[in-house]
Amino acid sequence: MKNLIITIVSLLFSTLFYKQNMGLNMLLFAIISVIFLMIFNLEKFKEKATILKSIIYIFTSLFVFIQPNNLTIFTSIVSFILLVGTVSEAKSAIYVTLLNGMYSSIVAVFSHYFDKVSTEIEQVKKQKTNYGFWLKIIGIPLLVLTIFIGLYRNANPVFDELIGKIDVSFINFQWLIFTAMAFYLFSNISKPITIEPVTSTDLKTPNYLIKDNLKTVSNEKLKTENQLGIILTILLNILITVVLITDYLYLNSDINMDNVGQFSERVHQGIYALIASIIFAIGIIIYFFRGNLNFYKHNQVLKSATYIWIFLNILLVFTTVLKNQMYVVNFGFTYKRIGVYVYLLLVFIGLIFTFIKVHRIKNITYLFRKNLQVTFGVLVIASVINWDTIITNFNLNKVRNSRIDVPYLLNLQDNITILKSYKSNHTEKYNAIHLNNYPEKIDQKYTDYIESLGNNSWQEMVYDNFNN
Amino acid sequence: MDVLKTTIKSAFLSSSILSAFLLTEESRFTIDMIGIFLFIFMIMFVISLLMIIVTILPIYEIHRHTKSKKEIFHRFFPYYAIIISLVCFWFSSSSYFMKIEFGMAVTTFFTAIMAWVWLFSPAEKTVKKPF
């Protein structure tokens, strides 16, 4: 029964994906996968976490149908892995769930097979079919026969013609391999497994530090470490204050925006360096508050200096946002500039969690768990937003005409209807700007887009198929 | 740990998978295919041997005195499987899933995984029967 279900689902998978682009098929696959997982793991679907992950998976796959692009496809695949991992163990941290999901999807069948073979061999000296015997009985005659058929075909033209009439071209081997891979995937996820001892260790690990579990450190050593921490943090606070003052002066100075290359380079280099420094700062805080120093009686000064440092780092995040904002206002959005915002958002959240970690004596596992949860949340939200539309609308409406990078806009995937509409409706306004230097390209891209929509098979259908 | 036996099995498995990918475009059987298969087998034997010696045996050698084969398998196989699958996926995607490259990635993946199972399964103590 199990194999029959897996075979049917594999055939459906082939029908949906064999030589097809992504679209409606991802959404249908998500629904099929959830039903499939439910059939074999009904108990697991009584847990809230599994239901939530199923909804997220179907939701993210819906957005592959609405706006198929690399980000939505990637998010949908990550959600699938996360769902499989949740079915294997719902209570583990997100990174362990991802590992379990990957492991289950990739090799669960082999792991089950290994366990079965090992158990059988360990338990009994079981009588077993001699595969070597069967290989000799079937394999050797088959090989010899094949060689002789080849030889006789070369020697006898009539025999060659007779054998040549045997046509196996009706069998599509590529399709067979594809379906076999699907069968393998569904066999894997039918019974998801966990990686041990990582999963059990994770389940046992709380989010907070337990004093009794820490290695005993002498008071003298703690005192020295506390002093080192105080000196280092105060010096870093002074340094970051100076950086913030110079940043303030820079932001209030008369910045020459006409030299695009120079400004761009300065902003990019500055932003990367700042992000790296903030991550480094989190690392230093984690180092000092990794263990016993959290429970040290005289750690108030270090804690206060750390809180100030976290606060100043948050200010640094905001000044970096302002710099990026200046760049965006003057030259428009690009994926890279949006990426900077996303990094800064994640760094900001990371700093908040670092504050909570120090304040409430949490452990490093807590930081990993929370930050990765937030990262996944941001990924899901980011995949829901149609960035191409936002970038195009913003750049065409808010950026000075001479600075609009039309070739960049033309390279985006999902904005041709906006470009076409602008070209038609704003002829006068855009007569003098770059957009009208590319009328043929816009027309060509629009024609190609409409043609590709028309050529979509039912598996590849996207939202625009119903909208145009 | 029977490295030679596993290498022969791995070479046979990898040759079969790779041949399936390479030879399936032909709709009729030709004598050359046997030669191609034997050629692939020889290459795969060397590759399988190297893969086992370089990527799997060191893990076994480091932990053989403190852990049983089964323990080593359960402890390290998941990470090995995840890493090798990511490498194979990266290799396939960077070549835009072209047939030969995809075939090589699939072959490498399944051969490496089966090599683990063969190498770490306890020695059989079975009484073999023909039927």
XYZ file of N, CA and C in Angstrom, chain A residues 99 102-103 106-107 110-111 113-115 117-119 121-122 124-130 133-134 143 146-147 150-151 153-154 160 164 166-169 173-174 177 181 184 195-198, chain B residues 12 20-21 24-31 34 69-70 73-75 77-79 81-82 85-86 99 102 106 109-110 113-114 116-118 120-131:
276
model
N 18.385 20.795 9.663
C 19.309 19.665 9.464
C 18.524 18.355 9.339
N 16.741 18.222 5.989
C 17.653 17.905 4.878
C 18.045 16.438 4.913
N 18.390 15.985 6.104
C 18.835 14.591 6.252
C 17.717 13.627 5.825
N 17.108 13.716 2.054
C 18.218 13.237 1.223
C 18.438 11.730 1.346
N 18.518 11.239 2.568
C 18.963 9.846 2.724
C 18.203 9.007 3.752
N 18.224 5.274 3.103
C 19.481 4.569 3.354
C 19.718 4.377 4.846
N 19.328 5.366 5.632
C 19.510 5.244 7.074
C 18.632 4.112 7.626
N 17.559 1.601 5.909
C 18.116 0.364 5.354
C 19.300 -0.111 6.209
N 20.166 0.843 6.579
C 21.339 0.505 7.393
C 20.894 -0.076 8.743
N 19.913 0.584 9.365
C 19.422 0.107 10.660
C 18.835 -1.298 10.543
N 19.503 -3.618 8.221
C 20.558 -4.593 7.958
C 21.329 -4.876 9.242
N 21.698 -3.814 9.962
C 22.484 -3.982 11.192
C 21.716 -4.801 12.220
N 20.436 -4.477 12.392
C 19.628 -5.180 13.394
C 19.474 -6.650 13.025
N 21.420 -8.512 11.230
C 22.677 -9.237 11.373
C 23.009 -9.440 12.849
N 22.735 -8.429 13.653
C 23.065 -8.537 15.072
C 22.167 -9.539 15.792
N 20.021 -12.193 14.593
C 20.008 -13.623 14.230
C 20.939 -13.923 13.065
N 21.409 -15.138 13.061
C 22.131 -15.583 11.884
C 21.080 -16.061 10.897
N 20.473 -15.090 10.268
C 19.283 -15.375 9.480
C 19.631 -16.000 8.134
N 18.778 -16.911 7.708
C 18.955 -17.459 6.366
C 18.575 -16.384 5.373
N 19.404 -16.213 4.388
C 19.190 -15.100 3.488
C 19.363 -15.547 2.052
N 18.620 -14.901 1.148
C 18.764 -15.243 -0.261
C 20.178 -14.914 -0.726
N 20.765 -15.829 -1.466
C 22.131 -15.624 -1.932
C 22.099 -14.827 -3.242
N 24.506 -15.828 -5.979
C 24.046 -16.957 -6.780
C 23.167 -16.464 -7.935
N 22.253 -15.547 -7.603
C 21.347 -15.015 -8.625
C 22.097 -14.186 -9.666
N 25.276 -11.353 -19.820
C 26.452 -10.644 -20.335
C 27.017 -11.374 -21.552
N 24.729 -11.062 -24.510
C 24.815 -9.715 -25.089
C 26.037 -9.589 -25.985
N 27.157 -10.124 -25.484
C 28.389 -10.050 -26.283
C 28.202 -10.806 -27.600
N 26.009 -9.065 -30.106
C 26.778 -7.996 -30.751
C 27.675 -8.559 -31.846
N 28.337 -9.661 -31.528
C 29.251 -10.273 -32.507
C 28.496 -10.780 -33.733
N 25.648 -9.812 -34.822
C 25.077 -8.693 -35.593
C 26.108 -8.138 -36.561
N 27.345 -8.106 -36.083
C 28.400 -7.610 -36.965
C 28.704 -8.618 -38.074
N 21.377 -8.795 -38.023
C 21.517 -7.401 -37.561
C 20.223 -6.621 -37.820
N 17.834 -5.078 -35.117
C 17.688 -3.627 -35.266
C 16.242 -3.177 -35.239
N 14.107 -4.162 -33.194
C 13.653 -4.011 -31.800
C 13.881 -2.558 -31.395
N 12.798 -1.843 -31.269
C 12.895 -0.403 -31.001
C 12.419 -0.096 -29.578
N 13.319 0.448 -28.788
C 12.943 0.782 -27.401
C 12.826 2.293 -27.213
N 12.713 2.991 -28.353
C 12.698 4.458 -28.254
C 11.434 4.983 -27.569
N 13.889 7.285 -21.090
C 14.747 6.972 -19.957
C 14.911 8.169 -19.011
N 14.969 9.359 -19.634
C 15.116 10.562 -18.785
C 13.917 10.701 -17.855
N 14.202 8.117 -15.107
C 15.163 8.509 -14.071
C 14.547 9.595 -13.182
N 13.782 9.340 -9.227
C 14.268 10.305 -8.230
C 13.115 10.793 -7.347
N 12.286 8.171 -4.931
C 13.305 8.197 -3.870
C 13.003 9.302 -2.849
N 18.614 13.495 13.365
C 20.059 13.304 13.513
C 20.362 13.271 15.010
N 21.025 12.219 15.410
C 21.404 12.101 16.821
C 22.916 12.181 16.958
N 23.440 12.706 18.047
C 22.757 13.152 19.254
C 22.332 14.636 19.218
N 22.471 15.275 18.052
C 22.182 16.718 17.980
C 20.751 17.021 18.429
N 30.869 -0.747 -9.475
C 29.807 -1.341 -10.280
C 28.546 -0.467 -10.236
N 23.686 4.485 -17.348
C 22.258 4.726 -17.586
C 22.050 6.144 -18.096
N 22.810 7.081 -17.527
C 22.682 8.475 -17.970
C 23.277 8.681 -19.361
N 21.525 6.162 -22.409
C 20.075 6.082 -22.646
C 19.600 6.890 -23.845
N 20.486 7.677 -24.418
C 20.063 8.421 -25.607
C 19.963 7.488 -26.812
N 20.736 6.376 -26.732
C 20.709 5.408 -27.831
C 19.452 4.558 -27.710
N 18.737 4.429 -28.789
C 17.518 3.616 -28.712
C 17.801 2.159 -29.031
N 18.978 1.871 -29.586
C 19.296 0.472 -29.858
C 20.658 0.103 -29.279
N 20.744 -1.145 -28.939
C 21.962 -1.604 -28.299
C 23.067 -1.811 -29.335
N 24.270 -1.374 -29.011
C 25.421 -1.656 -29.876
C 26.517 -2.294 -29.046
N 27.397 -3.027 -29.746
C 28.464 -3.762 -29.066
C 29.402 -2.791 -28.324
N 29.211 -2.173 -24.408
C 29.888 -3.019 -23.410
C 31.282 -2.472 -23.145
N 31.229 0.504 14.752
C 30.924 0.919 13.367
C 29.561 1.583 13.291
N 28.601 0.989 14.014
C 27.238 1.519 13.991
C 27.191 2.937 14.575
N 28.679 5.377 12.176
C 27.730 5.640 11.088
C 26.680 6.665 11.522
N 26.065 6.417 12.648
C 24.986 7.314 13.086
C 25.490 8.710 13.444
N 26.713 8.781 13.900
C 27.271 10.060 14.335
C 27.690 10.933 13.142
N 27.513 9.976 9.485
C 26.881 9.826 8.168
C 25.924 10.976 7.828
N 25.076 11.454 8.769
C 24.149 12.532 8.402
C 24.849 13.765 7.836
N 25.935 14.176 8.486
C 26.641 15.388 8.037
C 27.337 15.142 6.704
N 26.365 13.043 4.451
C 25.310 12.995 3.427
C 24.858 14.403 3.047
N 24.682 15.256 4.059
C 24.227 16.625 3.777
C 25.287 17.380 2.962
N 25.562 16.023 -0.598
C 24.395 16.388 -1.411
C 24.477 17.862 -1.824
N 24.955 18.715 -0.911
C 25.090 20.150 -1.247
C 26.141 20.344 -2.338
N 22.929 17.260 -18.810
C 22.724 15.838 -18.577
C 23.959 15.136 -17.998
N 24.826 16.415 -14.463
C 23.791 15.966 -13.535
C 23.968 14.470 -13.249
N 24.630 12.778 -9.599
C 23.747 11.730 -9.053
C 24.570 10.478 -8.739
N 26.728 11.011 -5.628
C 25.901 11.026 -4.420
C 25.528 9.605 -3.989
N 24.924 8.861 -4.900
C 24.440 7.528 -4.522
C 25.592 6.569 -4.204
N 26.938 7.415 -0.715
C 25.992 7.001 0.337
C 26.021 5.480 0.514
N 25.996 4.770 -0.613
C 25.998 3.297 -0.516
C 27.322 2.789 0.039
N 29.077 4.150 2.309
C 28.948 4.231 3.776
C 28.183 3.023 4.313
N 27.066 2.733 3.673
C 26.224 1.618 4.161
C 27.015 0.309 4.075
N 27.684 0.097 2.967
C 28.442 -1.157 2.808
C 29.602 -1.243 3.791
N 30.046 0.257 6.701
C 29.755 0.270 8.140
C 28.732 -0.784 8.581
N 28.196 -1.542 7.626
C 27.292 -2.625 8.032
C 28.127 -3.702 8.708
N 27.594 -4.297 9.790
C 28.351 -5.362 10.445
C 28.548 -6.540 9.499
N 29.620 -7.286 9.711
C 29.900 -8.435 8.840
C 28.758 -9.435 8.942
N 28.305 -9.935 7.815
C 27.172 -10.860 7.817
C 27.589 -12.237 8.326
N 26.688 -12.828 9.101
C 26.942 -14.199 9.564
C 25.761 -15.039 9.088
N 25.516 -15.001 7.812
C 24.314 -15.668 7.316
C 24.639 -16.991 6.653
N 23.642 -17.854 6.668
C 23.739 -19.107 5.927
C 23.001 -18.856 4.625
N 23.741 -18.816 3.564
C 23.105 -18.440 2.306
C 22.374 -19.607 1.672
N 21.199 -19.305 1.161
C 20.427 -20.331 0.462
C 20.172 -19.836 -0.963
N 20.121 -20.747 -1.908
C 19.952 -20.316 -3.297
C 18.568 -19.781 -3.590
N 17.525 -20.295 -2.912
C 16.153 -19.874 -3.247
C 15.416 -19.390 -1.999
